[in-house]
Amino acid sequence: MAGARIGTAPRHPLPVRTQCTTHASRLTHSLAYNLTYKRSGSVIEFPGSAAPAAGPWATVPFWFASGHPGLGVLPEHVRSTGHGRWWADHPVRPRAAAVSCAGHVILGGDPRLTRPGDLTPLAHSWIAAPDRFLPLLGAAFERIVPWERMIWVHDSHVPAIPAVRVPPGVTVRRLTPRDAEAVQELGPELAWIAGSWGGPHGLAACGRTRAAFHGTRLLSLACTYYTGSRYEDVAVVTRPEGRGRGLAAACVRALCTDITARGRTATWTCSRDNHPSRGLAEATGFRLYREYVHYAVGAPAHDGGRQPRRPALR
């Protein structure tokens, strides 16, 4: 991968920085889509819910197919919630495209139709892409680091470790919009949990959470990080003083029950070397589905390699 430096995996990723769209344009095309987009060089950028759901965009299921567990839920989440961004080489006839949310990116299409500079908006993110994209990534960024990941699927037939009784005074319940401040008070190290919902207010109002409170203090929080038509990918955080007390497991179990009641299956995605996360998945009834590799990319190859601070990775 000429142009890239393979190094030691960093601890934390940086969410893709997104920008607001500038205006709505009427596209002159036989499909007559009315889309809000922004052009950056040869790349078209769309808000999460603005990518068309029919026509040529719907004829590329091998790029962003629905109904896949783990990270495969991301495109559905972006389209249905509006949290995230799309990029493509053409607004209605894409030949190469990307979708991103909360620092994770999926690439699809033909990399031969994309220039290294077109990937600049994806700097400092985690990118999942077919192997055919690796030469392009190597030319586009000053550093790419492979990172092994695991996808787990909840299985009600897998024996789970018996639940630990929640300590006295602790209540496990869903968040409400009034809990946004409590989510915000989790602090910068745990703030990533709200990234896929646009921040604390979006997460508190999404209706896909279970949280452990002691009084008004939020100790542990499990949520649907990405939601799709068949699967919901789960994430969880716990304050240091709440760890080792069974709170994360209690929140995850309750959330999985909710997901099952919605007619969907819970999934779990974590780094291969995140043994606490793997242990929690096993303890709450998840089984390993598959492993894959995504890539932590640094600064664009042409900007001198400046790297901002990276927030936490689940």
Short mmCIF file of C-alpha atoms in Angstrom, two decimals:
data_model
loop_
_atom_site.label_atom_id
_atom_site.label_comp_id
_atom_site.label_asym_id
_atom_site.label_seq_id
_atom_site.Cartn_x
_atom_site.Cartn_y
_atom_site.Cartn_z
CA MET A 1 0.00 0.00 0.00
CA ALA A 2 2.23 2.71 -1.32
CA GLY A 3 1.82 6.07 0.34
CA ALA A 4 0.68 4.70 3.69
CA ARG A 5 2.51 3.75 6.86
CA ILE A 6 1.33 0.62 8.66
CA GLY A 7 1.74 1.16 12.39
CA THR A 8 0.50 0.15 15.80
CA ALA A 9 -3.26 0.36 16.23
CA PRO A 10 -4.30 3.56 18.06
CA ARG A 11 -6.51 3.38 21.12
CA HIS A 12 -9.21 5.71 19.90
CA PRO A 13 -10.90 6.73 16.64
CA LEU A 14 -12.14 10.16 15.69
CA PRO A 15 -15.66 10.56 14.38
CA VAL A 16 -15.92 11.84 10.85
CA ARG A 17 -16.46 15.58 10.95
CA THR A 18 -19.62 16.44 9.09
CA GLN A 19 -20.92 19.70 7.72
CA CYS A 20 -24.40 21.07 7.18
CA THR A 21 -25.70 21.12 3.63
CA THR A 22 -25.92 24.50 1.93
CA HIS A 23 -29.04 24.40 -0.22
CA ALA A 24 -31.59 22.21 -1.98
CA SER A 25 -31.17 21.73 -5.74
CA ARG A 26 -33.54 20.40 -8.36
CA LEU A 27 -31.57 17.82 -10.34
CA THR A 28 -32.38 17.59 -14.02
CA HIS A 29 -32.55 13.87 -14.62
CA SER A 30 -35.04 11.34 -15.97
CA LEU A 31 -35.68 10.24 -12.36
CA ALA A 32 -36.29 13.86 -11.29
CA TYR A 33 -35.05 13.49 -7.73
CA ASN A 34 -35.24 16.52 -5.50
CA LEU A 35 -32.16 16.24 -3.27
CA THR A 36 -30.28 18.37 -0.80
CA TYR A 37 -26.56 17.96 -1.40
CA LYS A 38 -23.19 19.69 -1.41
CA ARG A 39 -20.44 19.29 -3.98
CA SER A 40 -16.82 19.10 -2.78
CA GLY A 41 -14.57 18.77 -5.80
CA SER A 42 -15.78 15.71 -7.68
CA VAL A 43 -17.65 14.28 -4.69
CA ILE A 44 -21.32 14.79 -3.81
CA GLU A 45 -22.18 14.89 -0.09
CA PHE A 46 -25.71 14.17 1.20
CA PRO A 47 -27.29 14.41 4.64
CA GLY A 48 -28.13 11.03 6.13
CA SER A 49 -31.77 10.85 5.07
CA ALA A 50 -31.36 12.59 1.71
CA ALA A 51 -29.82 9.81 -0.41
CA PRO A 52 -32.50 8.53 -2.81
CA ALA A 53 -34.12 5.24 -1.89
CA ALA A 54 -35.08 4.26 -5.43
CA GLY A 55 -33.63 4.22 -8.92
CA PRO A 56 -29.90 3.55 -9.35
CA TRP A 57 -29.22 3.94 -5.61
CA ALA A 58 -31.49 0.97 -4.98
CA THR A 59 -29.82 -1.22 -7.62
CA VAL A 60 -26.55 -1.60 -5.71
CA PRO A 61 -27.52 -4.02 -2.91
CA PHE A 62 -24.05 -5.57 -3.01
CA TRP A 63 -22.65 -2.27 -1.71
CA PHE A 64 -24.95 -1.45 1.20
CA ALA A 65 -27.32 -4.38 1.49
CA SER A 66 -29.88 -4.27 4.29
CA GLY A 67 -30.50 -7.08 6.72
CA HIS A 68 -26.89 -7.74 7.77
CA PRO A 69 -25.77 -7.84 11.43
CA GLY A 70 -23.20 -5.64 13.12
CA LEU A 71 -21.73 -2.82 11.05
CA GLY A 72 -23.96 -3.90 8.17
CA VAL A 73 -26.81 -2.10 9.93
CA LEU A 74 -25.09 1.30 9.57
CA PRO A 75 -26.50 2.25 6.12
CA GLU A 76 -30.06 1.50 7.26
CA HIS A 77 -29.50 3.51 10.43
CA VAL A 78 -28.27 6.54 8.49
CA ARG A 79 -31.13 6.41 6.02
CA SER A 80 -33.88 5.93 8.63
CA THR A 81 -32.63 8.30 11.35
CA GLY A 82 -30.81 10.95 9.32
CA HIS A 83 -27.76 10.71 11.60
CA GLY A 84 -24.73 10.38 9.35
CA ARG A 85 -23.63 11.26 5.81
CA TRP A 86 -23.45 9.80 2.32
CA TRP A 87 -20.84 10.53 -0.34
CA ALA A 88 -20.93 9.56 -4.01
CA ASP A 89 -19.38 10.44 -7.35
CA HIS A 90 -22.82 11.24 -8.84
CA PRO A 91 -26.10 12.25 -7.14
CA VAL A 92 -28.38 9.76 -8.91
CA ARG A 93 -26.06 7.39 -10.80
CA PRO A 94 -23.37 6.53 -8.25
CA ARG A 95 -20.50 4.29 -9.29
CA ALA A 96 -18.67 4.62 -5.97
CA ALA A 97 -20.11 5.69 -2.62
CA ALA A 98 -19.50 5.90 1.12
CA VAL A 99 -21.78 6.08 4.14
CA SER A 100 -20.63 7.19 7.59
CA CYS A 101 -21.98 7.57 11.11
CA ALA A 102 -20.21 8.20 14.42
CA GLY A 103 -16.72 7.72 12.98
CA HIS A 104 -17.44 4.46 11.14
CA VAL A 105 -17.45 4.39 7.33
CA ILE A 106 -18.41 1.79 4.72
CA LEU A 107 -17.14 2.12 1.15
CA GLY A 108 -18.72 0.48 -1.89
CA GLY A 109 -18.52 0.52 -5.65
CA ASP A 110 -15.57 0.81 -8.00
CA PRO A 111 -12.42 2.38 -6.46
CA ARG A 112 -11.01 3.01 -9.93
CA LEU A 113 -13.55 5.82 -10.30
CA THR A 114 -12.38 7.58 -7.11
CA ARG A 115 -9.33 9.80 -6.66
CA PRO A 116 -7.34 9.77 -3.38
CA GLY A 117 -8.28 13.37 -2.70
CA ASP A 118 -11.97 12.49 -2.85
CA LEU A 119 -11.58 10.60 0.46
CA THR A 120 -10.39 13.65 2.40
CA PRO A 121 -13.73 14.02 4.28
CA LEU A 122 -13.21 10.51 5.67
CA ALA A 123 -9.92 11.30 7.43
CA HIS A 124 -9.43 10.13 11.04
CA SER A 125 -12.15 7.48 10.86
CA TRP A 126 -12.64 3.73 10.85
CA ILE A 127 -13.22 2.45 7.31
CA ALA A 128 -14.66 -0.93 6.31
CA ALA A 129 -14.11 -1.65 2.64
CA PRO A 130 -13.47 -4.53 0.23
CA ASP A 131 -9.82 -5.34 -0.39
CA ARG A 132 -10.00 -3.68 -3.79
CA PHE A 133 -10.10 -0.31 -1.98
CA LEU A 134 -6.80 -0.81 -0.11
CA PRO A 135 -4.53 0.77 -2.78
CA LEU A 136 -6.83 3.80 -2.85
CA LEU A 137 -6.79 4.09 0.96
CA GLY A 138 -3.01 3.80 0.94
CA ALA A 139 -2.73 6.67 -1.51
CA ALA A 140 -5.34 8.82 0.25
CA PHE A 141 -4.09 8.80 3.87
CA GLU A 142 -0.73 9.18 5.59
CA ARG A 143 -1.46 6.17 7.82
CA ILE A 144 -3.78 3.17 7.71
CA VAL A 145 -3.88 0.60 10.50
CA PRO A 146 -5.80 -2.68 10.25
CA TRP A 147 -8.00 -3.38 13.27
CA GLU A 148 -9.59 -6.78 13.91
CA ARG A 149 -13.26 -6.75 14.89
CA MET A 150 -15.85 -9.30 15.97
CA ILE A 151 -19.61 -9.44 15.34
CA TRP A 152 -21.80 -11.30 17.83
CA VAL A 153 -25.48 -12.17 17.43
CA HIS A 154 -27.89 -12.59 20.33
CA ASP A 155 -29.29 -16.09 20.56
CA SER A 156 -32.02 -16.88 23.06
CA HIS A 157 -31.02 -20.55 22.86
CA VAL A 158 -27.48 -19.83 24.10
CA PRO A 159 -27.37 -20.28 27.87
CA ALA A 160 -26.55 -16.95 29.49
CA ILE A 161 -24.80 -16.57 32.81
CA PRO A 162 -27.45 -16.06 35.52
CA ALA A 163 -28.14 -12.39 36.08
CA VAL A 164 -26.59 -10.65 39.07
CA ARG A 165 -29.09 -8.92 41.32
CA VAL A 166 -29.07 -5.16 40.80
CA PRO A 167 -27.79 -3.41 43.95
CA PRO A 168 -30.36 -1.78 46.26
CA GLY A 169 -31.25 1.74 45.23
CA VAL A 170 -30.44 1.16 41.54
CA THR A 171 -33.22 1.29 38.95
CA VAL A 172 -32.94 0.04 35.36
CA ARG A 173 -35.25 1.90 32.99
CA ARG A 174 -35.49 3.52 29.58
CA LEU A 175 -34.18 7.02 29.05
CA THR A 176 -36.62 9.83 28.40
CA PRO A 177 -35.91 13.21 26.78
CA ARG A 178 -35.54 14.65 30.29
CA ASP A 179 -32.45 12.44 30.80
CA ALA A 180 -30.35 14.21 28.15
CA GLU A 181 -28.44 16.13 30.83
CA ALA A 182 -27.62 12.89 32.67
CA VAL A 183 -26.21 11.46 29.43
CA GLN A 184 -24.16 14.58 28.88
CA GLU A 185 -22.77 14.31 32.41
CA LEU A 186 -21.19 10.95 31.54
CA GLY A 187 -18.22 13.04 30.41
CA PRO A 188 -15.92 13.05 27.39
CA GLU A 189 -14.55 9.52 27.82
CA LEU A 190 -18.03 7.98 27.53
CA ALA A 191 -19.57 10.58 25.21
CA TRP A 192 -19.14 8.35 22.16
CA ILE A 193 -22.22 6.35 23.23
CA ALA A 194 -24.45 9.18 21.92
CA GLY A 195 -22.58 9.70 18.67
CA SER A 196 -24.83 7.62 16.44
CA TRP A 197 -27.91 9.56 17.58
CA GLY A 198 -26.50 13.04 17.11
CA GLY A 199 -25.67 13.63 20.77
CA PRO A 200 -27.23 13.28 24.25
CA HIS A 201 -30.61 14.76 23.31
CA GLY A 202 -31.02 12.43 20.34
CA LEU A 203 -30.01 9.38 22.35
CA ALA A 204 -32.29 10.24 25.28
CA ALA A 205 -35.25 10.60 22.92
CA CYS A 206 -34.62 7.61 20.64
CA GLY A 207 -36.58 5.06 22.71
CA ARG A 208 -33.91 2.37 22.27
CA THR A 209 -32.08 2.51 25.60
CA ARG A 210 -31.88 0.91 29.03
CA ALA A 211 -30.04 2.69 31.79
CA ALA A 212 -29.12 2.03 35.41
CA PHE A 213 -29.68 5.01 37.73
CA HIS A 214 -28.86 5.50 41.38
CA GLY A 215 -31.15 8.34 42.20
CA THR A 216 -30.55 10.85 39.40
CA ARG A 217 -27.01 9.67 38.66
CA LEU A 218 -26.63 7.63 35.50
CA LEU A 219 -24.25 4.73 36.18
CA SER A 220 -24.58 2.46 33.14
CA LEU A 221 -26.24 2.84 29.76
CA ALA A 222 -26.96 0.35 26.96
CA CYS A 223 -28.43 1.50 23.68
CA THR A 224 -29.10 0.49 20.13
CA TYR A 225 -26.10 2.10 18.45
CA TYR A 226 -27.23 1.34 14.90
CA THR A 227 -30.76 0.23 14.05
CA GLY A 228 -31.97 -1.67 11.00
CA SER A 229 -34.89 -3.67 9.68
CA ARG A 230 -33.67 -7.02 11.09
CA TYR A 231 -30.88 -6.21 13.52
CA GLU A 232 -30.02 -3.62 16.15
CA ASP A 233 -26.37 -3.27 17.11
CA VAL A 234 -25.91 -2.74 20.85
CA ALA A 235 -23.37 -0.64 22.75
CA VAL A 236 -22.91 -0.04 26.47
CA VAL A 237 -20.90 2.23 28.77
CA THR A 238 -20.52 2.23 32.56
CA ARG A 239 -19.03 4.79 34.91
CA PRO A 240 -15.95 3.54 36.82
CA GLU A 241 -17.86 3.41 40.13
CA GLY A 242 -20.57 1.27 38.55
CA ARG A 243 -18.31 -1.43 37.13
CA GLY A 244 -18.19 -4.94 38.53
CA ARG A 245 -21.71 -4.65 39.96
CA GLY A 246 -23.66 -6.30 37.13
CA LEU A 247 -25.15 -3.02 35.91
CA ALA A 248 -23.96 -3.26 32.29
CA ALA A 249 -25.25 -6.82 32.03
CA ALA A 250 -28.61 -5.80 33.50
CA CYS A 251 -28.96 -2.97 30.99
CA VAL A 252 -27.93 -5.17 28.05
CA ARG A 253 -30.33 -7.96 29.04
CA ALA A 254 -33.23 -5.52 29.33
CA LEU A 255 -32.38 -3.90 26.01
CA CYS A 256 -32.14 -7.27 24.26
CA THR A 257 -35.60 -8.12 25.58
CA ASP A 258 -36.90 -4.86 24.07
CA ILE A 259 -35.21 -5.57 20.74
CA THR A 260 -36.72 -9.04 20.59
CA ALA A 261 -40.14 -7.56 21.34
CA ARG A 262 -39.66 -5.27 18.31
CA GLY A 263 -39.19 -8.35 16.14
CA ARG A 264 -35.46 -7.78 15.64
CA THR A 265 -32.24 -9.45 16.74
CA ALA A 266 -29.60 -7.77 18.88
CA THR A 267 -25.99 -7.79 17.68
CA TRP A 268 -22.75 -6.81 19.35
CA THR A 269 -19.61 -5.44 17.71
CA CYS A 270 -16.27 -5.05 19.46
CA SER A 271 -12.53 -5.13 18.91
CA ARG A 272 -11.00 -8.59 18.96
CA ASP A 273 -8.66 -7.63 21.82
CA ASN A 274 -11.43 -6.06 23.94
CA HIS A 275 -11.77 -9.01 26.30
CA PRO A 276 -14.14 -7.31 28.80
CA SER A 277 -16.54 -6.54 25.95
CA ARG A 278 -16.30 -10.09 24.63
CA GLY A 279 -16.94 -11.48 28.09
CA LEU A 280 -20.02 -9.30 28.54
CA ALA A 281 -21.36 -10.43 25.16
CA GLU A 282 -20.97 -14.08 26.12
CA ALA A 283 -22.49 -13.51 29.56
CA THR A 284 -25.63 -11.92 28.09
CA GLY A 285 -26.41 -14.56 25.46
CA PHE A 286 -24.49 -13.51 22.35
CA ARG A 287 -22.64 -15.97 20.12
CA LEU A 288 -19.79 -15.15 17.75
CA TYR A 289 -21.06 -14.61 14.18
CA ARG A 290 -17.93 -13.61 12.28
CA GLU A 291 -14.74 -11.58 12.36
CA TYR A 292 -13.64 -8.85 9.98
CA VAL A 293 -11.02 -6.13 9.59
CA HIS A 294 -11.54 -2.41 9.28
CA TYR A 295 -8.93 0.30 8.96
CA ALA A 296 -8.08 3.26 11.15
CA VAL A 297 -7.01 6.02 8.77
CA GLY A 298 -5.10 9.15 9.67
CA ALA A 299 -4.84 12.54 8.04
CA PRO A 300 -5.05 13.00 4.28
CA ALA A 301 -1.68 12.20 2.70
CA HIS A 302 -1.26 15.80 1.58
CA ASP A 303 -1.86 17.73 4.86
CA GLY A 304 1.22 16.78 6.87
CA GLY A 305 -0.42 14.17 9.09
CA ARG A 306 -2.06 16.39 11.67
CA GLN A 307 -4.14 14.24 14.03
CA PRO A 308 -6.67 15.58 16.52
CA ARG A 309 -7.46 13.75 19.72
CA ARG A 310 -9.47 10.54 19.29
CA PRO A 311 -12.46 9.69 21.51
CA ALA A 312 -13.14 6.20 22.85
CA LEU A 313 -13.86 3.13 20.74
CA ARG A 314 -16.44 0.57 21.78
#
